[in-house]
mmCIF file of C-alpha atoms and ligand atoms in Angstrom:
data_model
loop_
_atom_site.group_PDB
_atom_site.id
_atom_site.type_symbol
_atom_site.label_atom_id
_atom_site.label_comp_id
_atom_site.label_asym_id
_atom_site.label_seq_id
_atom_site.Cartn_x
_atom_site.Cartn_y
_atom_site.Cartn_z
ATOM 1 C CA MET A 1 0.195 -0.042 0.033
ATOM 2 C CA VAL A 2 0.958 3.496 -0.760
ATOM 3 C CA ILE A 3 -0.271 6.558 0.645
ATOM 4 C CA ARG A 4 0.478 9.689 -1.367
ATOM 5 C CA ASP A 5 -0.409 13.178 -2.582
ATOM 6 C CA PRO A 6 -3.388 12.946 -5.249
ATOM 7 C CA ASP A 7 -2.666 14.810 -8.612
ATOM 8 C CA PRO A 8 -5.202 15.460 -11.191
ATOM 9 C CA ARG A 9 -5.259 11.864 -12.741
ATOM 10 C CA ASP A 10 -6.691 11.028 -9.725
ATOM 11 C CA GLU A 11 -10.169 12.785 -10.303
ATOM 12 C CA ALA A 12 -12.301 9.805 -11.650
ATOM 13 C CA ALA A 13 -11.402 7.247 -9.125
ATOM 14 C CA TRP A 14 -11.543 9.804 -6.023
ATOM 15 C CA ARG A 15 -15.278 10.801 -7.358
ATOM 16 C CA ARG A 16 -16.133 7.461 -7.301
ATOM 17 C CA LEU A 17 -15.056 6.816 -3.694
ATOM 18 C CA TRP A 18 -16.437 10.354 -2.925
ATOM 19 C CA SER A 19 -19.796 9.458 -4.260
ATOM 20 C CA GLY A 20 -19.618 6.261 -2.018
ATOM 21 C CA TYR A 21 -18.716 8.502 0.882
ATOM 22 C CA THR A 22 -21.629 10.661 0.282
ATOM 23 C CA GLU A 23 -23.767 7.584 0.013
ATOM 24 C CA PHE A 24 -22.663 6.310 3.074
ATOM 25 C CA TYR A 25 -23.738 9.566 5.149
ATOM 26 C CA GLN A 26 -27.037 9.804 2.904
ATOM 27 C CA VAL A 27 -25.927 13.460 2.092
ATOM 28 C CA ASP A 28 -26.512 15.108 -1.464
ATOM 29 C CA VAL A 29 -23.301 16.927 -2.020
ATOM 30 C CA PRO A 30 -24.195 19.427 -4.841
ATOM 31 C CA GLU A 31 -21.577 19.068 -7.775
ATOM 32 C CA ALA A 32 -20.194 22.518 -7.989
ATOM 33 C CA VAL A 33 -19.190 21.962 -4.144
ATOM 34 C CA THR A 34 -17.538 18.289 -5.127
ATOM 35 C CA ALA A 35 -15.896 20.294 -8.170
ATOM 36 C CA LEU A 36 -14.762 23.063 -5.687
ATOM 37 C CA THR A 37 -13.542 20.617 -3.045
ATOM 38 C CA TRP A 38 -11.491 18.458 -5.663
ATOM 39 C CA SER A 39 -9.931 22.058 -6.972
ATOM 40 C CA ARG A 40 -9.216 23.013 -3.053
ATOM 41 C CA ILE A 41 -7.237 19.505 -2.721
ATOM 42 C CA LEU A 42 -5.323 20.051 -5.679
ATOM 43 C CA ASP A 43 -4.502 23.554 -4.664
ATOM 44 C CA PRO A 44 -1.091 23.693 -2.925
ATOM 45 C CA ASP A 45 -1.482 26.944 -1.435
ATOM 46 C CA GLY A 46 -5.164 26.081 0.509
ATOM 47 C CA PRO A 47 -5.351 24.744 3.983
ATOM 48 C CA VAL A 48 -7.624 21.896 2.491
ATOM 49 C CA PHE A 49 -5.348 18.869 1.731
ATOM 50 C CA ALA A 50 -6.098 15.161 0.916
ATOM 51 C CA ARG A 51 -3.742 11.757 1.000
ATOM 52 C CA ILE A 52 -4.699 8.794 -1.169
ATOM 53 C CA ALA A 53 -4.306 5.004 -0.168
ATOM 54 C CA GLU A 54 -3.395 2.846 -3.133
ATOM 55 C CA MET A 55 -3.250 -0.511 -3.604
ATOM 56 C CA ASP A 56 -2.126 -2.746 -6.132
ATOM 57 C CA GLY A 57 -2.503 0.640 -8.713
ATOM 58 C CA LYS A 58 -6.174 1.313 -7.642
ATOM 59 C CA ILE A 59 -7.268 3.920 -5.118
ATOM 60 C CA ALA A 60 -8.521 2.542 -2.038
ATOM 61 C CA GLY A 61 -9.338 5.069 0.240
ATOM 62 C CA PHE A 62 -8.652 9.014 0.821
ATOM 63 C CA ALA A 63 -8.447 11.111 4.103
ATOM 64 C CA ILE A 64 -9.236 14.826 3.474
ATOM 65 C CA SER A 65 -8.194 17.417 6.121
ATOM 66 C CA THR A 66 -7.733 20.976 6.759
ATOM 67 C CA LEU A 67 -4.974 22.974 8.280
ATOM 68 C CA HIS A 68 -6.004 25.994 10.651
ATOM 69 C CA PRO A 69 -4.672 27.845 13.638
ATOM 70 C CA SER A 70 -5.579 27.548 16.860
ATOM 71 C CA THR A 71 -6.131 29.720 19.849
ATOM 72 C CA TRP A 72 -4.870 27.301 22.243
ATOM 73 C CA THR A 73 -1.829 25.914 20.679
ATOM 74 C CA ALA A 74 1.049 27.680 18.692
ATOM 75 C CA GLY A 75 1.368 25.344 15.817
ATOM 76 C CA PRO A 76 -1.474 24.516 12.963
ATOM 77 C CA ASN A 77 -4.211 22.004 13.896
ATOM 78 C CA CYS A 78 -5.114 19.238 11.297
ATOM 79 C CA TYR A 79 -9.180 18.648 11.283
ATOM 80 C CA LEU A 80 -9.589 15.389 9.528
ATOM 81 C CA GLU A 81 -12.989 15.808 7.796
ATOM 82 C CA ASP A 82 -13.155 12.922 5.557
ATOM 83 C CA LEU A 83 -12.183 9.228 6.020
ATOM 84 C CA PHE A 84 -13.237 6.876 3.624
ATOM 85 C CA VAL A 85 -12.201 3.462 2.227
ATOM 86 C CA ASP A 86 -13.397 1.219 -0.457
ATOM 87 C CA GLN A 87 -15.966 -1.249 1.160
ATOM 88 C CA ASN A 88 -14.403 -4.043 -0.901
ATOM 89 C CA VAL A 89 -11.299 -3.538 0.995
ATOM 90 C CA ARG A 90 -12.240 -2.588 4.408
ATOM 91 C CA GLY A 91 -10.510 -4.460 7.529
ATOM 92 C CA HIS A 92 -7.043 -4.852 5.636
ATOM 93 C CA GLY A 93 -5.633 -1.564 7.292
ATOM 94 C CA VAL A 94 -6.301 1.186 4.818
ATOM 95 C CA GLY A 95 -8.170 3.598 7.232
ATOM 96 C CA GLY A 96 -5.498 2.829 10.046
ATOM 97 C CA ALA A 97 -2.721 3.778 7.360
ATOM 98 C CA LEU A 98 -4.384 7.106 6.524
ATOM 99 C CA ILE A 99 -4.124 8.012 9.946
ATOM 100 C CA ASP A 100 -1.060 6.855 10.647
ATOM 101 C CA ASP A 101 0.346 8.850 7.518
ATOM 102 C CA LEU A 102 -1.217 12.031 9.293
ATOM 103 C CA LEU A 103 0.569 11.500 12.450
ATOM 104 C CA ARG A 104 4.038 11.203 10.428
ATOM 105 C CA LEU A 105 2.931 14.251 8.604
ATOM 106 C CA ALA A 106 2.104 16.082 11.995
ATOM 107 C CA GLU A 107 5.572 15.313 13.310
ATOM 108 C CA LYS A 108 7.340 16.101 10.533
ATOM 109 C CA LYS A 109 5.740 19.482 9.765
ATOM 110 C CA GLY A 110 4.956 20.453 13.402
ATOM 111 C CA TRP A 111 1.455 20.605 13.526
ATOM 112 C CA ASP A 112 0.293 20.640 17.143
ATOM 113 C CA ARG A 113 -2.981 18.573 16.930
ATOM 114 C CA LEU A 114 -4.834 15.984 14.839
ATOM 115 C CA TYR A 115 -8.900 15.812 15.611
ATOM 116 C CA TRP A 116 -11.832 14.557 13.925
ATOM 117 C CA HIS A 117 -15.598 13.690 14.792
ATOM 118 C CA THR A 118 -17.719 10.584 13.996
ATOM 119 C CA ASP A 119 -21.103 9.395 14.536
ATOM 120 C CA ALA A 120 -21.575 8.273 18.096
ATOM 121 C CA GLY A 121 -23.001 5.259 16.507
ATOM 122 C CA ASN A 122 -20.336 4.477 13.925
ATOM 123 C CA GLU A 123 -18.986 1.428 15.765
ATOM 124 C CA THR A 124 -16.847 0.165 12.888
ATOM 125 C CA ALA A 125 -14.864 3.618 12.617
ATOM 126 C CA ARG A 126 -14.759 3.950 16.559
ATOM 127 C CA ALA A 127 -13.200 0.462 16.725
ATOM 128 C CA LEU A 128 -10.356 1.968 14.796
ATOM 129 C CA TYR A 129 -10.156 5.314 16.372
ATOM 130 C CA ASP A 130 -10.185 3.768 19.846
ATOM 131 C CA ARG A 131 -6.938 2.355 19.030
ATOM 132 C CA TYR A 132 -5.580 6.062 18.983
ATOM 133 C CA THR A 133 -6.973 8.141 21.636
ATOM 134 C CA LYS A 134 -10.219 7.955 23.818
ATOM 135 C CA ALA A 135 -13.070 10.233 22.408
ATOM 136 C CA ASP A 136 -13.785 13.348 24.683
ATOM 137 C CA ASN A 137 -17.096 14.533 25.934
ATOM 138 C CA PHE A 138 -17.513 17.397 23.423
ATOM 139 C CA VAL A 139 -20.747 17.673 22.023
ATOM 140 C CA ARG A 140 -21.188 19.418 18.338
ATOM 141 C CA TYR A 141 -23.509 22.255 17.690
ATOM 142 C CA ARG A 142 -24.003 23.207 13.958
ATOM 143 C CA ILE A 143 -26.336 25.727 12.488
ATOM 144 C CA PRO A 144 -26.698 25.418 8.412
ATOM 145 C CA LEU A 145 -26.716 29.303 8.220
ATOM 146 C CA SER A 146 -29.146 29.589 5.420
ATOM 147 C CA ASP A 147 -31.733 28.086 8.001
ATOM 148 C CA TYR A 148 -30.509 30.609 10.402
ATOM 149 C CA ILE A 149 -31.106 33.520 8.413
ATOM 150 C CA GLU A 150 -34.582 32.359 7.142
ATOM 151 C CA TRP A 151 -35.563 31.759 10.750
ATOM 152 C CA GLY A 152 -34.424 35.262 11.813
ATOM 153 C CA ASN A 153 -36.113 36.603 8.754
ATOM 154 C CA SER A 154 -39.354 34.599 10.062
ATOM 155 C CA GLU A 155 -38.674 36.103 13.436
ATOM 156 C CA ARG A 156 -38.416 39.521 12.316
ATOM 157 C CA ASP A 157 -41.824 39.245 10.112
ATOM 158 C CA ALA A 158 -43.410 38.022 13.159
ATOM 159 C CA ILE A 159 -42.336 40.532 15.597
ATOM 160 C CA GLY A 160 -43.059 43.323 12.328
HETATM 161 C C1 COA B 20 -14.108 3.709 9.133
HETATM 162 C C2 COA B 20 -13.046 3.146 7.769
HETATM 163 C C3 COA B 20 -12.378 4.260 7.225
HETATM 164 C C4 COA B 20 -12.252 2.247 8.274
HETATM 165 O O1 COA B 20 -11.221 1.768 7.339
HETATM 166 P P1 COA B 20 -10.605 0.445 7.238
HETATM 167 O O2 COA B 20 -9.743 0.279 5.948
HETATM 168 O O3 COA B 20 -11.529 -0.677 7.272
HETATM 169 O O4 COA B 20 -9.830 0.232 8.819
HETATM 170 P P2 COA B 20 -8.457 -0.711 9.152
HETATM 171 O O5 COA B 20 -8.634 -1.830 8.442
HETATM 172 O O6 COA B 20 -7.414 -0.394 9.064
HETATM 173 O O7 COA B 20 -9.462 -0.892 10.524
HETATM 174 C C5 COA B 20 -10.475 -1.726 10.511
HETATM 175 C C6 COA B 20 -10.831 -1.966 12.124
HETATM 176 O O8 COA B 20 -12.368 -1.474 12.475
HETATM 177 C C7 COA B 20 -12.947 -2.397 12.929
HETATM 178 N N1 COA B 20 -13.827 -2.876 12.130
HETATM 179 C C8 COA B 20 -14.999 -3.643 12.608
HETATM 180 N N2 COA B 20 -15.661 -4.015 11.765
HETATM 181 C C9 COA B 20 -15.303 -4.120 10.409
HETATM 182 C C10 COA B 20 -15.503 -4.351 9.108
HETATM 183 N N3 COA B 20 -16.715 -5.222 8.963
HETATM 184 N N4 COA B 20 -14.692 -4.281 8.057
HETATM 185 C C11 COA B 20 -13.707 -3.472 8.625
HETATM 186 N N5 COA B 20 -13.243 -3.021 9.651
HETATM 187 C C12 COA B 20 -13.950 -3.226 10.749
HETATM 188 C C13 COA B 20 -11.907 -3.218 13.529
HETATM 189 O O9 COA B 20 -11.698 -2.719 14.691
HETATM 190 C C14 COA B 20 -10.908 -3.285 12.505
HETATM 191 O O10 COA B 20 -9.734 -3.429 13.127
HETATM 192 P P3 COA B 20 -9.112 -4.990 12.883
HETATM 193 O O11 COA B 20 -8.423 -5.130 11.978
HETATM 194 O O12 COA B 20 -7.990 -4.768 14.215
HETATM 195 O O13 COA B 20 -10.132 -6.030 13.309
HETATM 196 C C15 COA B 20 -14.034 2.453 6.801
HETATM 197 O O14 COA B 20 -14.766 1.348 7.495
HETATM 198 C C16 COA B 20 -14.798 3.097 6.149
HETATM 199 O O15 COA B 20 -14.826 4.031 5.175
HETATM 200 N N6 COA B 20 -16.237 3.495 6.694
HETATM 201 C C17 COA B 20 -17.192 3.942 5.956
HETATM 202 C C18 COA B 20 -17.167 5.756 6.372
HETATM 203 C C19 COA B 20 -16.530 6.142 7.500
HETATM 204 O O16 COA B 20 -17.640 5.635 8.611
HETATM 205 N N7 COA B 20 -15.955 6.879 7.553
HETATM 206 C C20 COA B 20 -15.440 7.294 8.689
HETATM 207 C C21 COA B 20 -16.437 8.675 9.185
HETATM 208 S S1 COA B 20 -15.965 9.633 10.392
#
């Protein structure tokens, strides 16, 4: 298995896996956003980056992360947003290899923290993650801002 940076020739294979990933989460990511994500992945100057796992010449999985500054640490933090392995090759160490790779990069590049979220009920993923660290007790609050703006408008309309 090889873990490497993606290049433009990987687009079709990445898109196949990406659609498996969005199906797994039952989300409909608009085509324009998928295209933007791929272009961000390929932009060497942006904060988003991906690592690709290749097995026998085929793309078997990906990790997509964003590097950002933090108020709590001097060095960058790496947020692993998307981790996905082709279902035909799960259980053979690809997911673990993608996380190990990020830990190696963190050490090499001086990042201060690697973190990610998962669904509390995603037992398969958590069995893997529990090998690295214990989950903390933080709970996520997330507001799709278009809903919030609509809500704000309707509140204002109601108030007059
Ligand atoms: C989570 C995921 C990335 C793990 O990838 P993977 O390549 O199978 O991971 P690894 O082979 O390195 O580790 C697999 C571990 O998961 C657990 N596991 C439990 N059931 C499993 C199954 N049916 N298949 C594979 N792994 C399973 C085991 O703990 C296994 O460790 P073991 O090999 O020591 O038994 C992969 O299952 C996946 O893409 N799932 C769908 C998307 C997803 O949930 N992504 C994470 C979102 S945060």
